[in-house]
Amino acid sequence: MFFASPKKYPARIVLTVLAALWLSLAPSGCRRAATPASTAELVTTFNALRDDPQRHLEIVWLGSPYAEGGQPGSWLQRRLEEQFNISLEVSFMPVFSYDKLLKLRLTGGQIPDVFWLRNAGEVRRAAAHGFITEVPYETLAHHAPAYLRLLERHAPDAWLLSLVDGRNFGIPTFTTTMARLPQTGVWNRTWLERVGVKKIPETLVEMEEALRRFRTGDPDRDGKQDTFGMCPWRPGSSSGSGTLDRSFEEIFGAFGVMQNGWMLHEGRVVWGATLPGARLALETLRRWYADGLIHPDYMTLPIGNLEVRSQLFKGKVGYIMGFNLGNYGVFEKKYPTSLQSLHQAIHPGEELAPGWFPIGPDGHRGVRTWDGSIGGVIVFGPQLVRAPEKLVRVLAMFDALARDPELFIELRVGRRGLHWDWNEDYGIRKRAPYDTRAVASAELMGEGITNQIDNNYGYFAPFSAPQEVVDRHTIPAARQFQETYMRPEWGLSDVLLMADTVPSAYKYLHRLVDLQATTFTEIIIGKRPIEAFDDFVVRWRAEGGDMLTREANELYLQKQAIRARVAAFLVAEKSPAPPAP
């Protein structure tokens, strides 16, 4: 039950006030709750306890927000309770309200035993207020060594998500294919053929020529010059889950720059958008925009995939890139809701094609990836220090799921033959009635969770299956697409996993990201000269960038020390690696 709002005030106002209170208490502020025990004391408490599978435990569980349509008593819940001799009190929150509703619940004193936090900033705030307990690396290595080995293999930098003042506050989660592989752009192949381009552009020069012909060559055959080359995502913001500006990322990548994160440059960690390559990318985009190669209103269009897709469907542009718009399913005609099928329903006979990441003048190419994690940390309420058997049981669950791929799959998508079957065209295919949205959502097998096992969206199993298990449950055609168009070496990953893992990000990052998005947009559309980039770099450094950069370099060294420390603890445990499936 959620915290009740006083009747004299609307719940919306109380929610807003409590959320503001949460945010006002900065992670490094003076109102930090007293830590109930030192790291050494917690190690003694947690590590001395051995899980007793015969002891029945009751656990309050609030899993990932992607199961917002879930209902208590699902098959997955019953399966988990039976397997691990527990009773769960579960609750579900709408994904877009999760952060605010969780803050309301925590500030109201109703802290779940186990719950999900999205990112490093949320973990720091929760630790600062005493809403979560430290879980030492030694404890994780002792009780969940198999899971830690998976984490080290798939997302070794994920420890930065749960790091607070040198201590660990939770279990970082990881993803595989979804985070590791870069997403391609989408070309209108029919338009390319109409304007005389015989192959999908591979270099930046070839891309510019194709976009120019889209502008001047009347690819829609209406006798008017009313088409443009490309439409990117509208510049985003640093709000919400830490989403940064991803517009034109393949163009910046052609100049060796990831404009929305931390990169290594000449042996130091730097913000990618301040590098000389970013200026070169802006010069290119400025020229393209002036020549009509970029949709003229891209900066004011609603953010997100729907608007980007609509520009393709409307016949305004012949190339787009957006989140999750460049995988195998997008181009498959036999899928009725694929981008290919939807486009052909509007433009019969037109074909879409996956794009290559354009190669720049110095041979660079690529777009943003997340090196094994898109966020997500499982944390524990401070009351578990007084009930350590619950924390140890949850760690035993994670370890069992890491060791047993079949159990993992059952707790993600249900049991084969009961909830799903294998289909050579689709892979995991839900059986009736679980193929309906209402039933699937209630049973935690719904739209938000999806049929995929390569993400960390699971309510009870909030991490990906190992890559080899994911590959085994991926149809051959999709794997071939990934090997051709989505090679890992074309991914540009943040060396600190995410921009907001830096401790002072809460203080400076939002403003700096907004400054970057505004400056870059104004340069591209010709509102400001290219020299404004140099002014941006000076201002970025002065308004908090230098502080963030210092912390970023310190954190980079710290993450290497953490990895070495965890590796040493695993060696000390002498636990075998999870068996290969």
PDB file of C-alpha atoms in Angstrom, residues 186-444:
ATOM      1  CA  VAL A 186      17.354   2.935 -42.296  1.00  0.00           C
ATOM      2  CA  TRP A 187      17.550   3.821 -46.002  1.00  0.00           C
ATOM      3  CA  ASN A 188      14.748   3.937 -48.546  1.00  0.00           C
ATOM      4  CA  ARG A 189      16.347   1.577 -51.065  1.00  0.00           C
ATOM      5  CA  THR A 190      13.783   2.434 -53.728  1.00  0.00           C
ATOM      6  CA  TRP A 191      14.627   6.126 -53.496  1.00  0.00           C
ATOM      7  CA  LEU A 192      18.323   5.313 -53.828  1.00  0.00           C
ATOM      8  CA  GLU A 193      17.657   3.383 -57.027  1.00  0.00           C
ATOM      9  CA  ARG A 194      15.458   6.160 -58.422  1.00  0.00           C
ATOM     10  CA  VAL A 195      18.177   8.770 -57.996  1.00  0.00           C
ATOM     11  CA  GLY A 196      20.884   6.549 -59.478  1.00  0.00           C
ATOM     12  CA  VAL A 197      22.635   5.315 -56.306  1.00  0.00           C
ATOM     13  CA  LYS A 198      23.273   1.639 -56.892  1.00  0.00           C
ATOM     14  CA  LYS A 199      24.466   0.548 -53.430  1.00  0.00           C
ATOM     15  CA  ILE A 200      23.909   1.465 -49.813  1.00  0.00           C
ATOM     16  CA  PRO A 201      26.342   4.304 -48.963  1.00  0.00           C
ATOM     17  CA  GLU A 202      29.343   3.156 -46.939  1.00  0.00           C
ATOM     18  CA  THR A 203      31.364   6.341 -46.508  1.00  0.00           C
ATOM     19  CA  LEU A 204      30.474   9.833 -45.371  1.00  0.00           C
ATOM     20  CA  VAL A 205      31.169  11.102 -48.886  1.00  0.00           C
ATOM     21  CA  GLU A 206      28.818   8.518 -50.399  1.00  0.00           C
ATOM     22  CA  MET A 207      26.189   9.304 -47.775  1.00  0.00           C
ATOM     23  CA  GLU A 208      26.325  13.030 -48.583  1.00  0.00           C
ATOM     24  CA  GLU A 209      25.933  12.323 -52.288  1.00  0.00           C
ATOM     25  CA  ALA A 210      22.877  10.125 -51.685  1.00  0.00           C
ATOM     26  CA  LEU A 211      21.245  12.680 -49.406  1.00  0.00           C
ATOM     27  CA  ARG A 212      21.930  15.418 -51.947  1.00  0.00           C
ATOM     28  CA  ARG A 213      20.233  13.412 -54.668  1.00  0.00           C
ATOM     29  CA  PHE A 214      17.235  12.861 -52.380  1.00  0.00           C
ATOM     30  CA  ARG A 215      16.952  16.637 -52.176  1.00  0.00           C
ATOM     31  CA  THR A 216      17.396  17.407 -55.853  1.00  0.00           C
ATOM     32  CA  GLY A 217      16.437  14.232 -57.708  1.00  0.00           C
ATOM     33  CA  ASP A 218      12.669  14.042 -56.986  1.00  0.00           C
ATOM     34  CA  PRO A 219      12.808  10.514 -55.477  1.00  0.00           C
ATOM     35  CA  ASP A 220       9.057  10.464 -54.765  1.00  0.00           C
ATOM     36  CA  ARG A 221       8.291  11.265 -58.417  1.00  0.00           C
ATOM     37  CA  ASP A 222       5.798  14.070 -57.715  1.00  0.00           C
ATOM     38  CA  GLY A 223       7.569  16.694 -59.827  1.00  0.00           C
ATOM     39  CA  LYS A 224       8.332  18.915 -56.830  1.00  0.00           C
ATOM     40  CA  GLN A 225      11.433  19.636 -54.789  1.00  0.00           C
ATOM     41  CA  ASP A 226       9.753  18.773 -51.506  1.00  0.00           C
ATOM     42  CA  THR A 227      11.970  15.981 -50.163  1.00  0.00           C
ATOM     43  CA  PHE A 228      14.971  16.088 -47.859  1.00  0.00           C
ATOM     44  CA  GLY A 229      17.799  13.710 -47.145  1.00  0.00           C
ATOM     45  CA  MET A 230      17.584  12.642 -43.528  1.00  0.00           C
ATOM     46  CA  CYS A 231      15.782  13.155 -40.239  1.00  0.00           C
ATOM     47  CA  PRO A 232      17.596  12.455 -36.957  1.00  0.00           C
ATOM     48  CA  TRP A 233      16.246  12.304 -33.465  1.00  0.00           C
ATOM     49  CA  ARG A 234      15.416  15.716 -32.093  1.00  0.00           C
ATOM     50  CA  PRO A 235      18.057  16.749 -29.537  1.00  0.00           C
ATOM     51  CA  GLY A 236      17.178  15.201 -26.203  1.00  0.00           C
ATOM     52  CA  SER A 237      17.901  16.147 -22.604  1.00  0.00           C
ATOM     53  CA  SER A 238      19.585  14.761 -19.507  1.00  0.00           C
ATOM     54  CA  SER A 239      16.308  14.367 -17.645  1.00  0.00           C
ATOM     55  CA  GLY A 240      14.565  11.102 -16.799  1.00  0.00           C
ATOM     56  CA  SER A 241      16.841   8.108 -16.926  1.00  0.00           C
ATOM     57  CA  GLY A 242      19.846  10.060 -18.102  1.00  0.00           C
ATOM     58  CA  THR A 243      19.043  10.133 -21.814  1.00  0.00           C
ATOM     59  CA  LEU A 244      21.442  12.371 -23.731  1.00  0.00           C
ATOM     60  CA  ASP A 245      21.326  13.989 -27.157  1.00  0.00           C
ATOM     61  CA  ARG A 246      21.643  11.224 -29.753  1.00  0.00           C
ATOM     62  CA  SER A 247      20.950  13.231 -32.898  1.00  0.00           C
ATOM     63  CA  PHE A 248      23.438  12.673 -35.734  1.00  0.00           C
ATOM     64  CA  GLU A 249      25.479  10.228 -33.667  1.00  0.00           C
ATOM     65  CA  GLU A 250      26.581   8.280 -36.763  1.00  0.00           C
ATOM     66  CA  ILE A 251      27.967  11.507 -38.241  1.00  0.00           C
ATOM     67  CA  PHE A 252      29.903  12.321 -35.078  1.00  0.00           C
ATOM     68  CA  GLY A 253      31.046   8.688 -35.023  1.00  0.00           C
ATOM     69  CA  ALA A 254      32.513   9.144 -38.503  1.00  0.00           C
ATOM     70  CA  PHE A 255      34.860  11.690 -36.924  1.00  0.00           C
ATOM     71  CA  GLY A 256      35.761   9.380 -34.032  1.00  0.00           C
ATOM     72  CA  VAL A 257      33.536  11.128 -31.511  1.00  0.00           C
ATOM     73  CA  MET A 258      30.832   9.925 -29.144  1.00  0.00           C
ATOM     74  CA  GLN A 259      29.248  13.286 -28.422  1.00  0.00           C
ATOM     75  CA  ASN A 260      27.187  12.173 -25.442  1.00  0.00           C
ATOM     76  CA  GLY A 261      29.630  10.507 -23.086  1.00  0.00           C
ATOM     77  CA  TRP A 262      33.119   9.981 -21.688  1.00  0.00           C
ATOM     78  CA  MET A 263      35.928   8.860 -23.988  1.00  0.00           C
ATOM     79  CA  LEU A 264      39.625   8.119 -23.688  1.00  0.00           C
ATOM     80  CA  HIS A 265      41.709  10.678 -25.585  1.00  0.00           C
ATOM     81  CA  GLU A 266      45.492  10.781 -25.366  1.00  0.00           C
ATOM     82  CA  GLY A 267      45.425   8.760 -22.158  1.00  0.00           C
ATOM     83  CA  ARG A 268      42.836  10.866 -20.335  1.00  0.00           C
ATOM     84  CA  VAL A 269      39.067  10.688 -19.906  1.00  0.00           C
ATOM     85  CA  VAL A 270      37.357  13.557 -21.712  1.00  0.00           C
ATOM     86  CA  TRP A 271      33.825  14.530 -22.723  1.00  0.00           C
ATOM     87  CA  GLY A 272      33.462  13.531 -26.367  1.00  0.00           C
ATOM     88  CA  ALA A 273      31.605  16.661 -27.482  1.00  0.00           C
ATOM     89  CA  THR A 274      34.600  18.849 -26.574  1.00  0.00           C
ATOM     90  CA  LEU A 275      37.014  17.061 -28.930  1.00  0.00           C
ATOM     91  CA  PRO A 276      38.161  18.564 -32.261  1.00  0.00           C
ATOM     92  CA  GLY A 277      36.291  15.818 -34.110  1.00  0.00           C
ATOM     93  CA  ALA A 278      33.013  17.242 -32.817  1.00  0.00           C
ATOM     94  CA  ARG A 279      33.806  20.548 -34.512  1.00  0.00           C
ATOM     95  CA  LEU A 280      34.469  18.750 -37.797  1.00  0.00           C
ATOM     96  CA  ALA A 281      31.155  16.909 -37.505  1.00  0.00           C
ATOM     97  CA  LEU A 282      29.341  20.193 -36.887  1.00  0.00           C
ATOM     98  CA  GLU A 283      30.979  21.764 -39.945  1.00  0.00           C
ATOM     99  CA  THR A 284      29.671  18.864 -42.048  1.00  0.00           C
ATOM    100  CA  LEU A 285      26.160  19.013 -40.598  1.00  0.00           C
ATOM    101  CA  ARG A 286      26.040  22.796 -40.959  1.00  0.00           C
ATOM    102  CA  ARG A 287      26.784  22.450 -44.664  1.00  0.00           C
ATOM    103  CA  TRP A 288      24.248  19.665 -45.078  1.00  0.00           C
ATOM    104  CA  TYR A 289      21.509  21.648 -43.354  1.00  0.00           C
ATOM    105  CA  ALA A 290      22.189  24.744 -45.485  1.00  0.00           C
ATOM    106  CA  ASP A 291      21.895  22.579 -48.611  1.00  0.00           C
ATOM    107  CA  GLY A 292      18.580  21.023 -47.532  1.00  0.00           C
ATOM    108  CA  LEU A 293      19.972  17.563 -46.848  1.00  0.00           C
ATOM    109  CA  ILE A 294      18.528  17.564 -43.304  1.00  0.00           C
ATOM    110  CA  HIS A 295      14.839  17.977 -42.491  1.00  0.00           C
ATOM    111  CA  PRO A 296      14.491  21.732 -41.810  1.00  0.00           C
ATOM    112  CA  ASP A 297      12.329  21.256 -38.692  1.00  0.00           C
ATOM    113  CA  TYR A 298      14.230  18.399 -37.077  1.00  0.00           C
ATOM    114  CA  MET A 299      15.026  20.467 -33.984  1.00  0.00           C
ATOM    115  CA  THR A 300      11.346  21.164 -33.172  1.00  0.00           C
ATOM    116  CA  LEU A 301       9.808  17.790 -34.003  1.00  0.00           C
ATOM    117  CA  PRO A 302       8.564  15.710 -31.050  1.00  0.00           C
ATOM    118  CA  ILE A 303      11.323  13.542 -29.662  1.00  0.00           C
ATOM    119  CA  GLY A 304      11.232   9.807 -30.213  1.00  0.00           C
ATOM    120  CA  ASN A 305      10.867   7.114 -32.830  1.00  0.00           C
ATOM    121  CA  LEU A 306       7.270   7.783 -33.823  1.00  0.00           C
ATOM    122  CA  GLU A 307       8.031  11.191 -35.279  1.00  0.00           C
ATOM    123  CA  VAL A 308      11.207  10.007 -36.976  1.00  0.00           C
ATOM    124  CA  ARG A 309       9.305   7.127 -38.561  1.00  0.00           C
ATOM    125  CA  SER A 310       6.489   9.422 -39.643  1.00  0.00           C
ATOM    126  CA  GLN A 311       8.895  11.517 -41.723  1.00  0.00           C
ATOM    127  CA  LEU A 312       9.843   8.336 -43.576  1.00  0.00           C
ATOM    128  CA  PHE A 313       6.197   7.290 -43.982  1.00  0.00           C
ATOM    129  CA  LYS A 314       5.210  10.774 -45.181  1.00  0.00           C
ATOM    130  CA  GLY A 315       7.830  10.569 -47.917  1.00  0.00           C
ATOM    131  CA  LYS A 316       9.718  13.583 -46.609  1.00  0.00           C
ATOM    132  CA  VAL A 317      13.093  11.892 -46.102  1.00  0.00           C
ATOM    133  CA  GLY A 318      14.893   8.809 -47.353  1.00  0.00           C
ATOM    134  CA  TYR A 319      17.144   8.075 -44.359  1.00  0.00           C
ATOM    135  CA  ILE A 320      16.427   7.924 -40.611  1.00  0.00           C
ATOM    136  CA  MET A 321      18.055   6.690 -37.465  1.00  0.00           C
ATOM    137  CA  GLY A 322      16.403   6.172 -34.079  1.00  0.00           C
ATOM    138  CA  PHE A 323      16.423   3.974 -31.005  1.00  0.00           C
ATOM    139  CA  ASN A 324      15.899   0.296 -31.845  1.00  0.00           C
ATOM    140  CA  LEU A 325      15.061   1.118 -35.463  1.00  0.00           C
ATOM    141  CA  GLY A 326      18.026  -0.744 -36.924  1.00  0.00           C
ATOM    142  CA  ASN A 327      17.701  -4.429 -36.060  1.00  0.00           C
ATOM    143  CA  TYR A 328      16.653  -7.512 -38.002  1.00  0.00           C
ATOM    144  CA  GLY A 329      12.951  -7.311 -37.165  1.00  0.00           C
ATOM    145  CA  VAL A 330      12.673  -3.798 -38.565  1.00  0.00           C
ATOM    146  CA  PHE A 331      13.348  -4.997 -42.119  1.00  0.00           C
ATOM    147  CA  GLU A 332      11.544  -8.356 -42.124  1.00  0.00           C
ATOM    148  CA  LYS A 333       8.499  -8.348 -44.435  1.00  0.00           C
ATOM    149  CA  LYS A 334       6.865 -11.382 -42.827  1.00  0.00           C
ATOM    150  CA  TYR A 335       6.454  -9.459 -39.570  1.00  0.00           C
ATOM    151  CA  PRO A 336       3.206  -7.466 -40.022  1.00  0.00           C
ATOM    152  CA  THR A 337       4.263  -4.680 -37.633  1.00  0.00           C
ATOM    153  CA  SER A 338       7.833  -4.301 -38.888  1.00  0.00           C
ATOM    154  CA  LEU A 339       8.950  -0.931 -40.211  1.00  0.00           C
ATOM    155  CA  GLN A 340       9.255  -2.538 -43.643  1.00  0.00           C
ATOM    156  CA  SER A 341       5.659  -3.807 -43.594  1.00  0.00           C
ATOM    157  CA  LEU A 342       4.223  -0.558 -42.242  1.00  0.00           C
ATOM    158  CA  HIS A 343       6.087   1.445 -44.877  1.00  0.00           C
ATOM    159  CA  GLN A 344       4.925  -0.784 -47.713  1.00  0.00           C
ATOM    160  CA  ALA A 345       1.332  -0.471 -46.536  1.00  0.00           C
ATOM    161  CA  ILE A 346       1.664   3.267 -47.263  1.00  0.00           C
ATOM    162  CA  HIS A 347       4.081   3.059 -50.196  1.00  0.00           C
ATOM    163  CA  PRO A 348       3.462  -0.268 -51.980  1.00  0.00           C
ATOM    164  CA  GLY A 349       6.541  -1.586 -53.720  1.00  0.00           C
ATOM    165  CA  GLU A 350       9.061   0.584 -51.860  1.00  0.00           C
ATOM    166  CA  GLU A 351      11.853  -1.261 -50.088  1.00  0.00           C
ATOM    167  CA  LEU A 352      13.777  -0.218 -46.984  1.00  0.00           C
ATOM    168  CA  ALA A 353      17.340  -1.339 -46.336  1.00  0.00           C
ATOM    169  CA  PRO A 354      19.724  -1.319 -43.353  1.00  0.00           C
ATOM    170  CA  GLY A 355      22.464   1.262 -43.497  1.00  0.00           C
ATOM    171  CA  TRP A 356      26.179   1.066 -42.919  1.00  0.00           C
ATOM    172  CA  PHE A 357      27.696   3.341 -40.325  1.00  0.00           C
ATOM    173  CA  PRO A 358      29.423   5.892 -42.572  1.00  0.00           C
ATOM    174  CA  ILE A 359      33.216   5.810 -42.623  1.00  0.00           C
ATOM    175  CA  GLY A 360      34.768   9.231 -42.038  1.00  0.00           C
ATOM    176  CA  PRO A 361      37.891  10.803 -43.528  1.00  0.00           C
ATOM    177  CA  ASP A 362      40.208   9.078 -41.033  1.00  0.00           C
ATOM    178  CA  GLY A 363      38.504   5.700 -41.119  1.00  0.00           C
ATOM    179  CA  HIS A 364      36.311   6.140 -38.035  1.00  0.00           C
ATOM    180  CA  ARG A 365      32.759   4.800 -37.844  1.00  0.00           C
ATOM    181  CA  GLY A 366      30.198   3.819 -35.223  1.00  0.00           C
ATOM    182  CA  VAL A 367      27.422   4.871 -32.855  1.00  0.00           C
ATOM    183  CA  ARG A 368      26.711   4.759 -29.149  1.00  0.00           C
ATOM    184  CA  THR A 369      26.435   1.444 -27.309  1.00  0.00           C
ATOM    185  CA  TRP A 370      26.370   0.691 -23.598  1.00  0.00           C
ATOM    186  CA  ASP A 371      29.021  -1.964 -23.027  1.00  0.00           C
ATOM    187  CA  GLY A 372      26.738  -4.464 -21.329  1.00  0.00           C
ATOM    188  CA  SER A 373      24.429  -2.280 -19.259  1.00  0.00           C
ATOM    189  CA  ILE A 374      21.656   0.215 -19.916  1.00  0.00           C
ATOM    190  CA  GLY A 375      21.210   0.881 -16.207  1.00  0.00           C
ATOM    191  CA  GLY A 376      19.310  -0.917 -13.487  1.00  0.00           C
ATOM    192  CA  VAL A 377      20.439  -1.877  -9.988  1.00  0.00           C
ATOM    193  CA  ILE A 378      18.691  -4.213  -7.561  1.00  0.00           C
ATOM    194  CA  VAL A 379      18.960  -2.679  -4.100  1.00  0.00           C
ATOM    195  CA  PHE A 380      17.979  -3.748  -0.584  1.00  0.00           C
ATOM    196  CA  GLY A 381      16.163  -1.860   2.151  1.00  0.00           C
ATOM    197  CA  PRO A 382      18.148  -1.089   5.327  1.00  0.00           C
ATOM    198  CA  GLN A 383      15.836  -3.369   7.338  1.00  0.00           C
ATOM    199  CA  LEU A 384      17.617  -6.345   5.794  1.00  0.00           C
ATOM    200  CA  VAL A 385      20.633  -5.643   7.988  1.00  0.00           C
ATOM    201  CA  ARG A 386      18.377  -6.893  10.786  1.00  0.00           C
ATOM    202  CA  ALA A 387      17.065  -9.720   8.591  1.00  0.00           C
ATOM    203  CA  PRO A 388      20.186 -10.783   6.681  1.00  0.00           C
ATOM    204  CA  GLU A 389      18.680 -14.137   5.810  1.00  0.00           C
ATOM    205  CA  LYS A 390      16.456 -12.366   3.266  1.00  0.00           C
ATOM    206  CA  LEU A 391      19.366 -10.692   1.520  1.00  0.00           C
ATOM    207  CA  VAL A 392      21.286 -13.954   1.457  1.00  0.00           C
ATOM    208  CA  ARG A 393      18.261 -15.756  -0.036  1.00  0.00           C
ATOM    209  CA  VAL A 394      17.967 -13.198  -2.835  1.00  0.00           C
ATOM    210  CA  LEU A 395      21.680 -13.556  -3.600  1.00  0.00           C
ATOM    211  CA  ALA A 396      21.198 -17.339  -3.694  1.00  0.00           C
ATOM    212  CA  MET A 397      18.379 -16.767  -6.207  1.00  0.00           C
ATOM    213  CA  PHE A 398      20.604 -14.659  -8.447  1.00  0.00           C
ATOM    214  CA  ASP A 399      23.314 -17.286  -8.251  1.00  0.00           C
ATOM    215  CA  ALA A 400      20.908 -20.096  -9.143  1.00  0.00           C
ATOM    216  CA  LEU A 401      19.565 -18.146 -12.123  1.00  0.00           C
ATOM    217  CA  ALA A 402      23.127 -17.533 -13.306  1.00  0.00           C
ATOM    218  CA  ARG A 403      23.915 -21.244 -13.090  1.00  0.00           C
ATOM    219  CA  ASP A 404      20.699 -22.646 -14.556  1.00  0.00           C
ATOM    220  CA  PRO A 405      19.736 -21.236 -17.988  1.00  0.00           C
ATOM    221  CA  GLU A 406      16.491 -23.219 -18.131  1.00  0.00           C
ATOM    222  CA  LEU A 407      15.327 -21.866 -14.787  1.00  0.00           C
ATOM    223  CA  PHE A 408      16.277 -18.372 -15.931  1.00  0.00           C
ATOM    224  CA  ILE A 409      14.214 -18.700 -19.113  1.00  0.00           C
ATOM    225  CA  GLU A 410      11.201 -19.994 -17.177  1.00  0.00           C
ATOM    226  CA  LEU A 411      11.337 -16.977 -14.869  1.00  0.00           C
ATOM    227  CA  ARG A 412      11.549 -14.614 -17.841  1.00  0.00           C
ATOM    228  CA  VAL A 413       9.170 -15.942 -20.491  1.00  0.00           C
ATOM    229  CA  GLY A 414       7.534 -18.953 -18.860  1.00  0.00           C
ATOM    230  CA  ARG A 415       7.690 -22.660 -19.576  1.00  0.00           C
ATOM    231  CA  ARG A 416       8.157 -24.004 -23.085  1.00  0.00           C
ATOM    232  CA  GLY A 417       5.092 -25.927 -24.219  1.00  0.00           C
ATOM    233  CA  LEU A 418       2.888 -24.127 -21.703  1.00  0.00           C
ATOM    234  CA  HIS A 419       3.546 -20.436 -22.328  1.00  0.00           C
ATOM    235  CA  TRP A 420       5.560 -20.459 -25.534  1.00  0.00           C
ATOM    236  CA  ASP A 421       6.909 -22.564 -28.376  1.00  0.00           C
ATOM    237  CA  TRP A 422       9.900 -22.209 -30.634  1.00  0.00           C
ATOM    238  CA  ASN A 423       9.135 -20.791 -34.074  1.00  0.00           C
ATOM    239  CA  GLU A 424      11.754 -20.802 -36.818  1.00  0.00           C
ATOM    240  CA  ASP A 425      10.597 -17.406 -38.108  1.00  0.00           C
ATOM    241  CA  TYR A 426      10.077 -15.634 -34.778  1.00  0.00           C
ATOM    242  CA  GLY A 427      12.061 -17.497 -32.153  1.00  0.00           C
ATOM    243  CA  ILE A 428      10.220 -17.544 -28.832  1.00  0.00           C
ATOM    244  CA  ARG A 429       6.529 -17.366 -29.735  1.00  0.00           C
ATOM    245  CA  LYS A 430       3.807 -17.041 -27.087  1.00  0.00           C
ATOM    246  CA  ARG A 431       0.988 -19.561 -26.971  1.00  0.00           C
ATOM    247  CA  ALA A 432      -2.653 -18.658 -26.425  1.00  0.00           C
ATOM    248  CA  PRO A 433      -3.854 -17.042 -24.201  1.00  0.00           C
ATOM    249  CA  TYR A 434      -0.441 -15.548 -23.392  1.00  0.00           C
ATOM    250  CA  ASP A 435      -0.237 -14.035 -26.858  1.00  0.00           C
ATOM    251  CA  THR A 436      -2.845 -11.450 -25.834  1.00  0.00           C
ATOM    252  CA  ARG A 437      -1.602  -8.250 -24.271  1.00  0.00           C
ATOM    253  CA  ALA A 438      -3.868  -8.328 -21.211  1.00  0.00           C
ATOM    254  CA  VAL A 439      -3.039 -11.887 -20.185  1.00  0.00           C
ATOM    255  CA  ALA A 440       0.651 -11.582 -21.014  1.00  0.00           C
ATOM    256  CA  SER A 441       1.006  -8.360 -19.012  1.00  0.00           C
ATOM    257  CA  ALA A 442      -0.790  -9.768 -15.979  1.00  0.00           C
ATOM    258  CA  GLU A 443       1.473 -12.829 -16.076  1.00  0.00           C
ATOM    259  CA  LEU A 444       4.629 -10.660 -16.401  1.00  0.00           C
TER     260      LEU A 444
END
